[in-house]
PDB file of N, CA and C in Angstrom:
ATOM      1  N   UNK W 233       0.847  -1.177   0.000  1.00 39.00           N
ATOM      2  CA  UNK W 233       0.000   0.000   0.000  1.00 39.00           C
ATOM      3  C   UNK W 233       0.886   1.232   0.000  1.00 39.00           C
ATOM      4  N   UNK W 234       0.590   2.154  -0.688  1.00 41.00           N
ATOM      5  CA  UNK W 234       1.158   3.307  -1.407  1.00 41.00           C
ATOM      6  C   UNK W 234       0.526   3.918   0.000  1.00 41.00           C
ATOM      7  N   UNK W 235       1.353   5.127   0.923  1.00 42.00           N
ATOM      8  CA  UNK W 235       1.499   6.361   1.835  1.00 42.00           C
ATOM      9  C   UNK W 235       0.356   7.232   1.168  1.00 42.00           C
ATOM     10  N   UNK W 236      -0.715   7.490   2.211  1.00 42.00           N
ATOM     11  CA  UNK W 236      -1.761   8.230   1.238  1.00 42.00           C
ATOM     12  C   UNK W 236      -2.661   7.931   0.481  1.00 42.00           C
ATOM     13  N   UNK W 237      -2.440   6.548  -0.161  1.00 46.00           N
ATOM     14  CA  UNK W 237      -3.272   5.959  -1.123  1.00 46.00           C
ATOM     15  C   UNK W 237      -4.116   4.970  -0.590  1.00 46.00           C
ATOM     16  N   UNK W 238      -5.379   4.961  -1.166  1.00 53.00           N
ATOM     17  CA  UNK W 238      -5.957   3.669  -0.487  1.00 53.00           C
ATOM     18  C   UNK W 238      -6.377   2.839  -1.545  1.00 53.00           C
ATOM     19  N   UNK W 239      -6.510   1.861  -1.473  1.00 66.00           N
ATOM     20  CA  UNK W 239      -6.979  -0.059  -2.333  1.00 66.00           C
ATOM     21  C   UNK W 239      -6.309   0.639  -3.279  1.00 66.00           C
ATOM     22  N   UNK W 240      -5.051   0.685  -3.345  1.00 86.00           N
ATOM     23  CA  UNK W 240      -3.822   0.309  -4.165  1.00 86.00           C
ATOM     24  C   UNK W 240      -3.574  -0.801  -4.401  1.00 86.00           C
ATOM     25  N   UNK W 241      -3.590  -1.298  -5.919  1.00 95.00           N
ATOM     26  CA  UNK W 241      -3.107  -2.654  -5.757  1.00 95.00           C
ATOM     27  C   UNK W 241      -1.443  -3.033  -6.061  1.00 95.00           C
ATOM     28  N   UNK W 242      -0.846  -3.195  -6.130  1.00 97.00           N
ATOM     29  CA  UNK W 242       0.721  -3.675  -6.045  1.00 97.00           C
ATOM     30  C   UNK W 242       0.948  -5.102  -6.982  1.00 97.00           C
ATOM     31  N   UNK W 243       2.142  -4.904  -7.530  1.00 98.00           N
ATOM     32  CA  UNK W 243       2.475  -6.176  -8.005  1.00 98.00           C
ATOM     33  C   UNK W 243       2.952  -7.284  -7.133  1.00 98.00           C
ATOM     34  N   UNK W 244       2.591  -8.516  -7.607  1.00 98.00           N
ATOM     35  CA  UNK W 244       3.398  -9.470  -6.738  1.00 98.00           C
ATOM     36  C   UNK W 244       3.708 -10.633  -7.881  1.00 98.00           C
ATOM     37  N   UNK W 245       4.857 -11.613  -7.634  1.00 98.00           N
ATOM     38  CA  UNK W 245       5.180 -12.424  -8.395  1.00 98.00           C
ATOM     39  C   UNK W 245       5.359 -13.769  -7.562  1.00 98.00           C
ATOM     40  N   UNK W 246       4.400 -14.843  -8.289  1.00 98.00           N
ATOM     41  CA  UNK W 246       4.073 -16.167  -7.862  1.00 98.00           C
ATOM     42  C   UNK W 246       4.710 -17.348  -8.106  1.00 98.00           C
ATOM     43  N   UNK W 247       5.989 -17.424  -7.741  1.00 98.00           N
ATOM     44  CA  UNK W 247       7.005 -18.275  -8.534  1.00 98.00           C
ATOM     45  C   UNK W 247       6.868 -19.298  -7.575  1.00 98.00           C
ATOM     46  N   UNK W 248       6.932 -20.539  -8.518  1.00 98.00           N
ATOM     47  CA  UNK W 248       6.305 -22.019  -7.799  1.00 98.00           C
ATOM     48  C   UNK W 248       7.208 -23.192  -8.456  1.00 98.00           C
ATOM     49  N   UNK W 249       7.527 -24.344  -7.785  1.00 98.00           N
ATOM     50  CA  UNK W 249       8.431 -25.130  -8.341  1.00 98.00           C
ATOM     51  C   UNK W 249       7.736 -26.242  -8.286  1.00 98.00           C
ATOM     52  N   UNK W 250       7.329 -27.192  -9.173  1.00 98.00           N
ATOM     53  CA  UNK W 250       6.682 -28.400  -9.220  1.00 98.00           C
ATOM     54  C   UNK W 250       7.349 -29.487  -8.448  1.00 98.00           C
ATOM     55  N   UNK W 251       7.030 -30.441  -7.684  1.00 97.00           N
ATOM     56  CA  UNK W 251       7.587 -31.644  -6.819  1.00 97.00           C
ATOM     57  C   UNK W 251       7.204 -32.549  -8.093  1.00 97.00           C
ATOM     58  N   UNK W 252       8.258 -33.814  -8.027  1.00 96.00           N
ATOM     59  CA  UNK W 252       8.926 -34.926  -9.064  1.00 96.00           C
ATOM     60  C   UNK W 252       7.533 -35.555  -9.188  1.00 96.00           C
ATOM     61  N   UNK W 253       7.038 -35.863 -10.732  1.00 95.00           N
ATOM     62  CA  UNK W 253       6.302 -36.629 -10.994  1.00 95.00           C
ATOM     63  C   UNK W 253       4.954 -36.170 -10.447  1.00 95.00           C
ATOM     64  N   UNK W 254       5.012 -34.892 -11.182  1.00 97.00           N
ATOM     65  CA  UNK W 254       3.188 -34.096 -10.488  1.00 97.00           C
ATOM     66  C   UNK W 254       2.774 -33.757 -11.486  1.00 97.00           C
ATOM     67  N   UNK W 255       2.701 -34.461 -13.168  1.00 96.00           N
ATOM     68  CA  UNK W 255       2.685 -34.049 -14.036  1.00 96.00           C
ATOM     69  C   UNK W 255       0.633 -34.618 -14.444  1.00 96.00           C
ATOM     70  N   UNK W 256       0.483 -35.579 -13.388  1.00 97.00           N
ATOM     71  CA  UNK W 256      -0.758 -36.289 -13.674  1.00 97.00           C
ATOM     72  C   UNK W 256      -1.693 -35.141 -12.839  1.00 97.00           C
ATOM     73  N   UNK W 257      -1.171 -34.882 -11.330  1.00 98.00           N
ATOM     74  CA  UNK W 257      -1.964 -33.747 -10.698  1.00 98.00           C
ATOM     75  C   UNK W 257      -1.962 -32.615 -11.362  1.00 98.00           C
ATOM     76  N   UNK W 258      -0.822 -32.126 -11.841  1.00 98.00           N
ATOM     77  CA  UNK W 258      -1.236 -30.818 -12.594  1.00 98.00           C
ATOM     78  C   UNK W 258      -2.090 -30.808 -13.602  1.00 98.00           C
ATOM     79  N   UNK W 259      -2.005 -32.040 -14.564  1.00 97.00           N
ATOM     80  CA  UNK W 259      -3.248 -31.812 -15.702  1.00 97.00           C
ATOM     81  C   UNK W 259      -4.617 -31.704 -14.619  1.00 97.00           C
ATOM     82  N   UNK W 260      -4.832 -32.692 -13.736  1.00 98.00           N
ATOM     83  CA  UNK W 260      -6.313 -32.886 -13.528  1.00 98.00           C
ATOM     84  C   UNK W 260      -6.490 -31.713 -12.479  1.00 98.00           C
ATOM     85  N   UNK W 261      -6.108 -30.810 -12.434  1.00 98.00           N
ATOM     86  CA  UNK W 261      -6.334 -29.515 -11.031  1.00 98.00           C
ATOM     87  C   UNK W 261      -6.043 -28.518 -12.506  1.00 98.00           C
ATOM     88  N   UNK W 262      -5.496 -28.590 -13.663  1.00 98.00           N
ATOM     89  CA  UNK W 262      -5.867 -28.114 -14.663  1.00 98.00           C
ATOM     90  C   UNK W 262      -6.941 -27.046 -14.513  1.00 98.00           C
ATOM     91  N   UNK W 263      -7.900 -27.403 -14.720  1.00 98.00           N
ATOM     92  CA  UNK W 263      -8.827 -26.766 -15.076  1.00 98.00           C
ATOM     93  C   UNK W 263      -9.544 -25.496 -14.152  1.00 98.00           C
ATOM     94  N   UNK W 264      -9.234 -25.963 -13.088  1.00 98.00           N
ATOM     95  CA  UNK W 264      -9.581 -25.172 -11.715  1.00 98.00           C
ATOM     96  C   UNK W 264      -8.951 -23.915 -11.393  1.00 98.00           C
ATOM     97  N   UNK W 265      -7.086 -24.524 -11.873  1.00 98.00           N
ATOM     98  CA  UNK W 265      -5.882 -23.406 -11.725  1.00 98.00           C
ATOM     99  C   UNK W 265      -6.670 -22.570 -12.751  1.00 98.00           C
ATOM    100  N   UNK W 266      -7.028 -22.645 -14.397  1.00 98.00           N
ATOM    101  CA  UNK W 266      -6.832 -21.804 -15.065  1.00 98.00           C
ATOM    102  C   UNK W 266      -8.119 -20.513 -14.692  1.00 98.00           C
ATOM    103  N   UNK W 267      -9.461 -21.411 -14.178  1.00 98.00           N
ATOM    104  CA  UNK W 267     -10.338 -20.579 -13.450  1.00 98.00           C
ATOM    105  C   UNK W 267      -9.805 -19.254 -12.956  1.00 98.00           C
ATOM    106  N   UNK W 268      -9.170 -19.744 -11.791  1.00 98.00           N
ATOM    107  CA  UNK W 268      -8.952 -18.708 -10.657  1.00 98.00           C
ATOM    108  C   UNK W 268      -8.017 -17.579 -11.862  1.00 98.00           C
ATOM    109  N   UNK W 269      -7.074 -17.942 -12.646  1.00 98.00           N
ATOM    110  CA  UNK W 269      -5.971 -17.298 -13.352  1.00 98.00           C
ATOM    111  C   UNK W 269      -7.463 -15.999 -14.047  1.00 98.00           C
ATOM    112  N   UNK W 270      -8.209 -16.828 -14.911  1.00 98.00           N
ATOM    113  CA  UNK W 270      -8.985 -15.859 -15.670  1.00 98.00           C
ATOM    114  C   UNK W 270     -10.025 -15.079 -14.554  1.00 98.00           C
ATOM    115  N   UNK W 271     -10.401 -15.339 -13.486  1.00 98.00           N
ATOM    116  CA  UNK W 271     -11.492 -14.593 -12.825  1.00 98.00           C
ATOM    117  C   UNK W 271     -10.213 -12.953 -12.876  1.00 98.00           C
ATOM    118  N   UNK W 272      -8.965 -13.371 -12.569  1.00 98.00           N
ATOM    119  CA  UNK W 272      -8.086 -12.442 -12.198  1.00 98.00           C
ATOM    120  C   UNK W 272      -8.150 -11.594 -13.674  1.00 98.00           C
ATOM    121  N   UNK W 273      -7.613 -12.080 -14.868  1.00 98.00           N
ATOM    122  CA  UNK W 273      -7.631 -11.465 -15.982  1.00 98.00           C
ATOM    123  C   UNK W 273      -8.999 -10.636 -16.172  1.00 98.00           C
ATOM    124  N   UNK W 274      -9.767 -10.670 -15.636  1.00 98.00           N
ATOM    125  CA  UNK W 274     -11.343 -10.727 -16.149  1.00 98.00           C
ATOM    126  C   UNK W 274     -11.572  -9.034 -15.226  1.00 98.00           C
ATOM    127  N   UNK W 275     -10.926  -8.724 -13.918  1.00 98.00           N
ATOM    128  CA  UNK W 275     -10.790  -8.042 -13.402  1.00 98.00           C
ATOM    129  C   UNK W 275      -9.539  -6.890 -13.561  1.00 98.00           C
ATOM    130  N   UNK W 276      -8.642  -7.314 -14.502  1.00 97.00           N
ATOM    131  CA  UNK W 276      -7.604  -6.613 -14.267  1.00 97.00           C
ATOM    132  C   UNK W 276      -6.396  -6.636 -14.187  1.00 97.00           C
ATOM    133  N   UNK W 277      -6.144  -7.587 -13.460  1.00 98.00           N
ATOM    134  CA  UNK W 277      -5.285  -7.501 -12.168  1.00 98.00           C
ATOM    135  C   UNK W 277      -4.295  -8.567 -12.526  1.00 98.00           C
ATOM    136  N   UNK W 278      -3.888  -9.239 -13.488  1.00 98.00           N
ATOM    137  CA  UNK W 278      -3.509 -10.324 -14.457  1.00 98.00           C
ATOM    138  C   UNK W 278      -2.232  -9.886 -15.478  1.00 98.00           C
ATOM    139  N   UNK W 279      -0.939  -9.843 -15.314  1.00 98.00           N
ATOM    140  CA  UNK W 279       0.047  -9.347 -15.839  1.00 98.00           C
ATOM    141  C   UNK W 279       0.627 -10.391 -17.204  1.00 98.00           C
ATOM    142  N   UNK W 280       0.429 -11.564 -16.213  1.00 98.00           N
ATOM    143  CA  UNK W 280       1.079 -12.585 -17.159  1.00 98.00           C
ATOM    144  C   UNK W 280       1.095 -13.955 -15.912  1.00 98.00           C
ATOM    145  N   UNK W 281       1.008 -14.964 -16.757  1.00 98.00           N
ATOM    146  CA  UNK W 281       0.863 -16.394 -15.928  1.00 98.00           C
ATOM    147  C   UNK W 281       1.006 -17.514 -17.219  1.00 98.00           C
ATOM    148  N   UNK W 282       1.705 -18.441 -16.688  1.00 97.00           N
ATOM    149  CA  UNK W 282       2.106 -19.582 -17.337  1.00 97.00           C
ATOM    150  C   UNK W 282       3.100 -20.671 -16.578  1.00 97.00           C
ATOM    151  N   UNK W 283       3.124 -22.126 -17.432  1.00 97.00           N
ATOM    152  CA  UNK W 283       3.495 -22.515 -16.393  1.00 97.00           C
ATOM    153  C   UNK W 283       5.238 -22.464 -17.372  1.00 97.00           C
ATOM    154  N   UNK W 284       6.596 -23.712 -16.693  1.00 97.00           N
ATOM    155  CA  UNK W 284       7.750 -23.345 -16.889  1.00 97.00           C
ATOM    156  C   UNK W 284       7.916 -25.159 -17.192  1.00 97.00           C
ATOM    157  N   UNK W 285       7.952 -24.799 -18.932  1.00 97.00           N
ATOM    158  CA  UNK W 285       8.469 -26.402 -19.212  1.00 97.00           C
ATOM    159  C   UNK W 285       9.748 -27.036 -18.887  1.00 97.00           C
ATOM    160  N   UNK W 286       9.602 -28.601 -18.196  1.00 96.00           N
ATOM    161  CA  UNK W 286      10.606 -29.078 -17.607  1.00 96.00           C
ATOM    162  C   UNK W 286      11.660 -29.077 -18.893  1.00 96.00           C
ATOM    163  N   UNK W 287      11.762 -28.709 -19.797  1.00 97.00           N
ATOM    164  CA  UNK W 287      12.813 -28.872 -21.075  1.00 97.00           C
ATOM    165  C   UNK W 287      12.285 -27.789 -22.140  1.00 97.00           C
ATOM    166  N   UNK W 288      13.328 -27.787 -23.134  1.00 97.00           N
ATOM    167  CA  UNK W 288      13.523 -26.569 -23.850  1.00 97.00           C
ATOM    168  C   UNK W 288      12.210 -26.804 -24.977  1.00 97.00           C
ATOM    169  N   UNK W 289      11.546 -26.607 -24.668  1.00 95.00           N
ATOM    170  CA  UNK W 289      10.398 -27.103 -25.881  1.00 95.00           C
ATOM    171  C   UNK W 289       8.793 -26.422 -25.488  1.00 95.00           C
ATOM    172  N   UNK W 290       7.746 -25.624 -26.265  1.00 90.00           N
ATOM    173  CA  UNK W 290       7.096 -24.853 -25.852  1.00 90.00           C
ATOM    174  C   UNK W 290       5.826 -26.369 -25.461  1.00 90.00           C
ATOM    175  N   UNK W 291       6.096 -27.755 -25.907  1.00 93.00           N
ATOM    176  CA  UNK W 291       5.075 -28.820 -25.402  1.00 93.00           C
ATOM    177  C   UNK W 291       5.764 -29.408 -24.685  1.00 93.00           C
ATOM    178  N   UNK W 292       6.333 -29.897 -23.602  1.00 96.00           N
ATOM    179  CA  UNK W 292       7.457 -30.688 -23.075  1.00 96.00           C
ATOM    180  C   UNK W 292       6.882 -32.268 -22.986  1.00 96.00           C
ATOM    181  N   UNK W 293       5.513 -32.594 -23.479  1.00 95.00           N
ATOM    182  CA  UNK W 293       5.138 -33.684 -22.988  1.00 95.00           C
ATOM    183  C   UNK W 293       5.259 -34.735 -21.719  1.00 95.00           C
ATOM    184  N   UNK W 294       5.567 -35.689 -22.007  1.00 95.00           N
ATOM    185  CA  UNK W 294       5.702 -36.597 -21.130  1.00 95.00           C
ATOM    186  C   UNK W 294       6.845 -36.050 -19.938  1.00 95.00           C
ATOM    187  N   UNK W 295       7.513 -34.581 -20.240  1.00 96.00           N
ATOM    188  CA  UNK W 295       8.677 -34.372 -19.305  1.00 96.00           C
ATOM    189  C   UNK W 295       7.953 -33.611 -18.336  1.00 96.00           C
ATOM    190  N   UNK W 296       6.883 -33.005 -18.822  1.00 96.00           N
ATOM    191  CA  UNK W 296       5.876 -32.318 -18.133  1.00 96.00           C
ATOM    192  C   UNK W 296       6.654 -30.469 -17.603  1.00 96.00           C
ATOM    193  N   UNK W 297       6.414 -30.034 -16.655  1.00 97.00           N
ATOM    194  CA  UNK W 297       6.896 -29.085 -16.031  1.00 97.00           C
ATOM    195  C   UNK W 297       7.677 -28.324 -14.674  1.00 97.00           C
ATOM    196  N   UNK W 298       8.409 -27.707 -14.743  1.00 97.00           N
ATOM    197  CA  UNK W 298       9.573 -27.520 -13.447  1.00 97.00           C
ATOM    198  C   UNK W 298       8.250 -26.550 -12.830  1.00 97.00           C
ATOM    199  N   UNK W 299       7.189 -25.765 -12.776  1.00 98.00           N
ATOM    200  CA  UNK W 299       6.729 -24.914 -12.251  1.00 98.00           C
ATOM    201  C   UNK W 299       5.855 -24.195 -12.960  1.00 98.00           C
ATOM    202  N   UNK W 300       5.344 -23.149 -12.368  1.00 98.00           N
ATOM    203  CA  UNK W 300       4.449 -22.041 -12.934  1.00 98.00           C
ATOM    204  C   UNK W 300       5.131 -20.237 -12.123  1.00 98.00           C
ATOM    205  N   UNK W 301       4.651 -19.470 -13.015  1.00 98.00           N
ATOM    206  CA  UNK W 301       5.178 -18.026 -12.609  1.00 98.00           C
ATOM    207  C   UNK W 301       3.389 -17.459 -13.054  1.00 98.00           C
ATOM    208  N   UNK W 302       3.154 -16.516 -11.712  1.00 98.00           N
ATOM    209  CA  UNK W 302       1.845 -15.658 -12.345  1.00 98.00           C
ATOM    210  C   UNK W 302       2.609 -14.235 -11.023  1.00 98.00           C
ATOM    211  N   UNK W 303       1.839 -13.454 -12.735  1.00 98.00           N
ATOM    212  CA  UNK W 303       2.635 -12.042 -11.714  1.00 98.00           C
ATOM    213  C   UNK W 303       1.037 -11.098 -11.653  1.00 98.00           C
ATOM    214  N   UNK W 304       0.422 -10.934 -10.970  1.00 98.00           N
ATOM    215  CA  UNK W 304      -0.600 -10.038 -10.825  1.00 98.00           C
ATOM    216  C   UNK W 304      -0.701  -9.219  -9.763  1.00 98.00           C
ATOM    217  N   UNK W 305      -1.686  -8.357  -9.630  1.00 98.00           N
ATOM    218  CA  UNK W 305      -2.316  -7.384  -8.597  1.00 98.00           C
ATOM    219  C   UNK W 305      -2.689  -7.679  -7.394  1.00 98.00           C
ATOM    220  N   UNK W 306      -2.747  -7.408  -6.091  1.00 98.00           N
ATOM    221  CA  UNK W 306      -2.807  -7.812  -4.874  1.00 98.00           C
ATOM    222  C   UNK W 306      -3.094  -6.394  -3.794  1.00 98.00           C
ATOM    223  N   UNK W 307      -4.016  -6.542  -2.991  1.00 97.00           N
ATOM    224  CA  UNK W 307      -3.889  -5.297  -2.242  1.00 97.00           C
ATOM    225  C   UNK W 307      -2.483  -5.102  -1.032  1.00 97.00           C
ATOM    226  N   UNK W 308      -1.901  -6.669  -0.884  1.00 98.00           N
ATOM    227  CA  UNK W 308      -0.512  -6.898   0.238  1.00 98.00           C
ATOM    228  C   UNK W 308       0.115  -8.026  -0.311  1.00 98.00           C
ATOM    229  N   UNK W 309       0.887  -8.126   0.085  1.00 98.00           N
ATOM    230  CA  UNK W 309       1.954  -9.353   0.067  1.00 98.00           C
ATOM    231  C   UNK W 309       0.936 -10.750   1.161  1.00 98.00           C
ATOM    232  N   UNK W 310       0.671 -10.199   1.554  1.00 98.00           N
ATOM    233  CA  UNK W 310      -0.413 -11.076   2.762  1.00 98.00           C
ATOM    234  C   UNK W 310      -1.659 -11.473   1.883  1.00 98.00           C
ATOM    235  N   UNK W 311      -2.435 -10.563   1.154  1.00 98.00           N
ATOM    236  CA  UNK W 311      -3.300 -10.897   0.456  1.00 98.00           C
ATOM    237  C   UNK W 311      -2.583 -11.951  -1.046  1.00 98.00           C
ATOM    238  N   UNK W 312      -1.355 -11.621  -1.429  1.00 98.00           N
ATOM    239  CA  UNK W 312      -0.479 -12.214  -2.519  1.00 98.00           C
ATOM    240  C   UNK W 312      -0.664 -13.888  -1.908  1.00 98.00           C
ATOM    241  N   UNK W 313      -0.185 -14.114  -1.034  1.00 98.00           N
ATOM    242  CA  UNK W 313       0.297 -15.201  -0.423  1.00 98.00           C
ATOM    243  C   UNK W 313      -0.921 -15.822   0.106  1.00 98.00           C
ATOM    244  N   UNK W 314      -1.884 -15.346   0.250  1.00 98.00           N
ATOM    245  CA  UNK W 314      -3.311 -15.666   0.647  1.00 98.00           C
ATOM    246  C   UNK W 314      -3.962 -16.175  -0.655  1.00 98.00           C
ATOM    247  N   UNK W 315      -3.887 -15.952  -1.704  1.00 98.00           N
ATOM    248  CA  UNK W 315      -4.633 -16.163  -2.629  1.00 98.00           C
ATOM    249  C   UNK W 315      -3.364 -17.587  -3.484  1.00 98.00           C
ATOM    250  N   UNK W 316      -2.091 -17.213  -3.445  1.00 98.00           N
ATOM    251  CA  UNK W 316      -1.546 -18.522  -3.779  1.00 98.00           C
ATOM    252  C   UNK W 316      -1.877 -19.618  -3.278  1.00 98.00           C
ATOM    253  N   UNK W 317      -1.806 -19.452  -1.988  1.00 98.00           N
ATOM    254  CA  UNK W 317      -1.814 -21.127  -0.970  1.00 98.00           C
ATOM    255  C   UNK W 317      -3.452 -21.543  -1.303  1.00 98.00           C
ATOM    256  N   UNK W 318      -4.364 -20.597  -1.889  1.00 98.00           N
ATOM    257  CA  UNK W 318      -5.593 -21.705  -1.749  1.00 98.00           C
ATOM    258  C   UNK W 318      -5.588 -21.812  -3.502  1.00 98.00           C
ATOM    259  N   UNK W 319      -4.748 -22.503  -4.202  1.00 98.00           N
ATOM    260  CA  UNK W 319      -4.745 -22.519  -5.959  1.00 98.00           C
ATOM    261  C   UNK W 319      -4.768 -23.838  -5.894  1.00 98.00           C
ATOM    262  N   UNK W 320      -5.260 -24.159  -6.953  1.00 98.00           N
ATOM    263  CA  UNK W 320      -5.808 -25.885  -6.624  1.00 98.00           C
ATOM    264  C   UNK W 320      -4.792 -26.396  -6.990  1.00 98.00           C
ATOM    265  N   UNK W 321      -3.646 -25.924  -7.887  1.00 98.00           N
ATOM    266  CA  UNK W 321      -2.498 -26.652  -7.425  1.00 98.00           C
ATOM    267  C   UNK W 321      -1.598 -26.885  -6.539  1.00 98.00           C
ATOM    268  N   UNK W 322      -1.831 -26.181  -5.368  1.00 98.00           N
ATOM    269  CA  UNK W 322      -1.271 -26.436  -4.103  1.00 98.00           C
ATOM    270  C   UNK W 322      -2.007 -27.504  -3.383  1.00 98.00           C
ATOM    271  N   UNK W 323      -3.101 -27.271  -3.706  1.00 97.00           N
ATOM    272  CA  UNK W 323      -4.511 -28.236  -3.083  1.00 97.00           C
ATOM    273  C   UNK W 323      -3.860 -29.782  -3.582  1.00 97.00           C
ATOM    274  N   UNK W 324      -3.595 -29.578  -5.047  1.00 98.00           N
ATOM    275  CA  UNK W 324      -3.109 -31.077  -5.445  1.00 98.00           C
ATOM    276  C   UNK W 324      -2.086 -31.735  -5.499  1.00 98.00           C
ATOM    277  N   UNK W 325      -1.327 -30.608  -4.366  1.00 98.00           N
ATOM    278  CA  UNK W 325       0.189 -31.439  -4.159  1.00 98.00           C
ATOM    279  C   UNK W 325       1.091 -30.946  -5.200  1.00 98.00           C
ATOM    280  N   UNK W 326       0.776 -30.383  -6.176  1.00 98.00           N
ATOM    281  CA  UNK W 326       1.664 -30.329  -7.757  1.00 98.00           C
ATOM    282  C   UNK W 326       3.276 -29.792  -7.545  1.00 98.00           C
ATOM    283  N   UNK W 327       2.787 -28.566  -6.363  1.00 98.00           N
ATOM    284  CA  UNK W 327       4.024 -28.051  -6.126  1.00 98.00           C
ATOM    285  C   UNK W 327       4.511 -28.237  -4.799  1.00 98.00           C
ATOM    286  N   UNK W 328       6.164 -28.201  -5.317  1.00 98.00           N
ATOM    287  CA  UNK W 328       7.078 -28.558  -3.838  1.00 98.00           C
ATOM    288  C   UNK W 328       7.525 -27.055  -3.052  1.00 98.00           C
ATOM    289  N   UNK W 329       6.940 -25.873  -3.567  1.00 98.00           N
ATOM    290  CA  UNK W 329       7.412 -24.831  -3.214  1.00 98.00           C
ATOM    291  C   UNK W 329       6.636 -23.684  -3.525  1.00 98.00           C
ATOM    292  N   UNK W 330       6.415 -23.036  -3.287  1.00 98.00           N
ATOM    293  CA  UNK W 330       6.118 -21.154  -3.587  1.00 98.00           C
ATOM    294  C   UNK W 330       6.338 -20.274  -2.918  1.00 98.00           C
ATOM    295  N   UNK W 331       6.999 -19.230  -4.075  1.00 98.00           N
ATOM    296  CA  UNK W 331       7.475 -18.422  -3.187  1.00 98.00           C
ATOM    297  C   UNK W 331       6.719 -16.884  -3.911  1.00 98.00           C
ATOM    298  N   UNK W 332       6.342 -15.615  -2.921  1.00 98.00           N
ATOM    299  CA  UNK W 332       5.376 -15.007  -3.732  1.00 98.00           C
ATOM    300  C   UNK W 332       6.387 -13.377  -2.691  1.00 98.00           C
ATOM    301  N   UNK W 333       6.314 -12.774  -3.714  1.00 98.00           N
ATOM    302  CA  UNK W 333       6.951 -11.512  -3.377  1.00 98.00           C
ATOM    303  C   UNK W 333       6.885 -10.332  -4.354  1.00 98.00           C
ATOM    304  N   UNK W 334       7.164  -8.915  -3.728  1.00 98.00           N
ATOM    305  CA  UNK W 334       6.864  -8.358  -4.477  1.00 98.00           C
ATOM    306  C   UNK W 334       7.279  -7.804  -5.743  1.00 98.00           C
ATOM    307  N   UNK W 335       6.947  -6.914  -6.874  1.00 98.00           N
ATOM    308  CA  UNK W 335       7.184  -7.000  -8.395  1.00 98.00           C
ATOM    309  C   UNK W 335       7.063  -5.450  -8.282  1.00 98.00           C
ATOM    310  N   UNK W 336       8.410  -5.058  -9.043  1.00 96.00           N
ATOM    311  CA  UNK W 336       7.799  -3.266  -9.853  1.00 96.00           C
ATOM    312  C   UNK W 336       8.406  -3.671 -11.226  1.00 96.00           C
ATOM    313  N   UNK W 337       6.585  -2.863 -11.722  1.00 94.00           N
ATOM    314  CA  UNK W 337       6.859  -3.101 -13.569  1.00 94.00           C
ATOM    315  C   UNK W 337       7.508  -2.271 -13.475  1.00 94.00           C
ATOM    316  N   UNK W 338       8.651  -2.228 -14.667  1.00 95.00           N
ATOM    317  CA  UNK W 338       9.219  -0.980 -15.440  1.00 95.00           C
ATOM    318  C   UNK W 338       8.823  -0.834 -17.027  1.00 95.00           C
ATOM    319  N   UNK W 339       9.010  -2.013 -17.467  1.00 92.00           N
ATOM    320  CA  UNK W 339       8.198  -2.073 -19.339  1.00 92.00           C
ATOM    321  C   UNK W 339       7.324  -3.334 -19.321  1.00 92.00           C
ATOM    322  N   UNK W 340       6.450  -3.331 -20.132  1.00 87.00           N
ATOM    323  CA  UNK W 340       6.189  -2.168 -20.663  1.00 87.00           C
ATOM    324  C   UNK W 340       5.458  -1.675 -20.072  1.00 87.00           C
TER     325      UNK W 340
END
C-alpha cells in the first residue's frame, strides 16, 4: 500500500516449483488453476501467468513441467500469499514450493 493511497493494488510475483512426478496432478487440477488465473484477468489484475516447461520445448510432454510463474495485482503481500496457498495446485500437491513476493513493472 502506497502512503496516502488507499486499495492500491501492487504487483506481486508467484514463482512455484513443481515436486517430481506431479505431471498427472497438474493436468487434472488443470482446469480449476486456469479458473482462478482468468477470474483475475477478467478483473484486471492479471500481468502474465504460465506454467515453466521441464525442457527446452514450448510442449514438453511426457517431461511435463519444473513450475508455474503468475505475476498479478494484490492489495498486500499477505493478500499475494493468501490467494496462492488456496490454488488448486497447491490443493493437489503439484508443487514442492512457492514463493510469492513483491514485483515493480518498469516495461512495458
Amino acid at each position: 500500500m502506497i502512503v496516502g493511497e488507499e486499495n492500491v493494488l501492487l504487483w506481486y510475483v508467484i514463482y512455484a516449483r513443481d515436486r517430481e512426478n506431479s505431471l498427472d496432478d497438474r493436468l487434472s487440477a488443470r482446469p480449476a488453476h486456469l479458473e482462478r488465473l482468468v477470474e483475475l484477468q477478467n478483473v484486471g489484475r492479471l500481468l502474465v501467468a504460465g506454467p515453466r516447461p521441464a525442457i527446452d520445448a514450448a510442449d514438453p510432454g511426457p517431461a511435463g513441467f519444473s513450475g508455474s510463474l503468475v505475476i498479478a495485482r494484490f492489495e498486500s503481500l499477505e493478500a499475494a500469499r493468501t490467494w496462492a496457498d488456496a490454488d488448486p495446485y497447491v490443493m493437489a500437491g503439484v508443487y514442492e514450493s512457492v514463493e510469492v513476493s513483491p514485483f515493480k513493472r518498469v516495461l512495458p
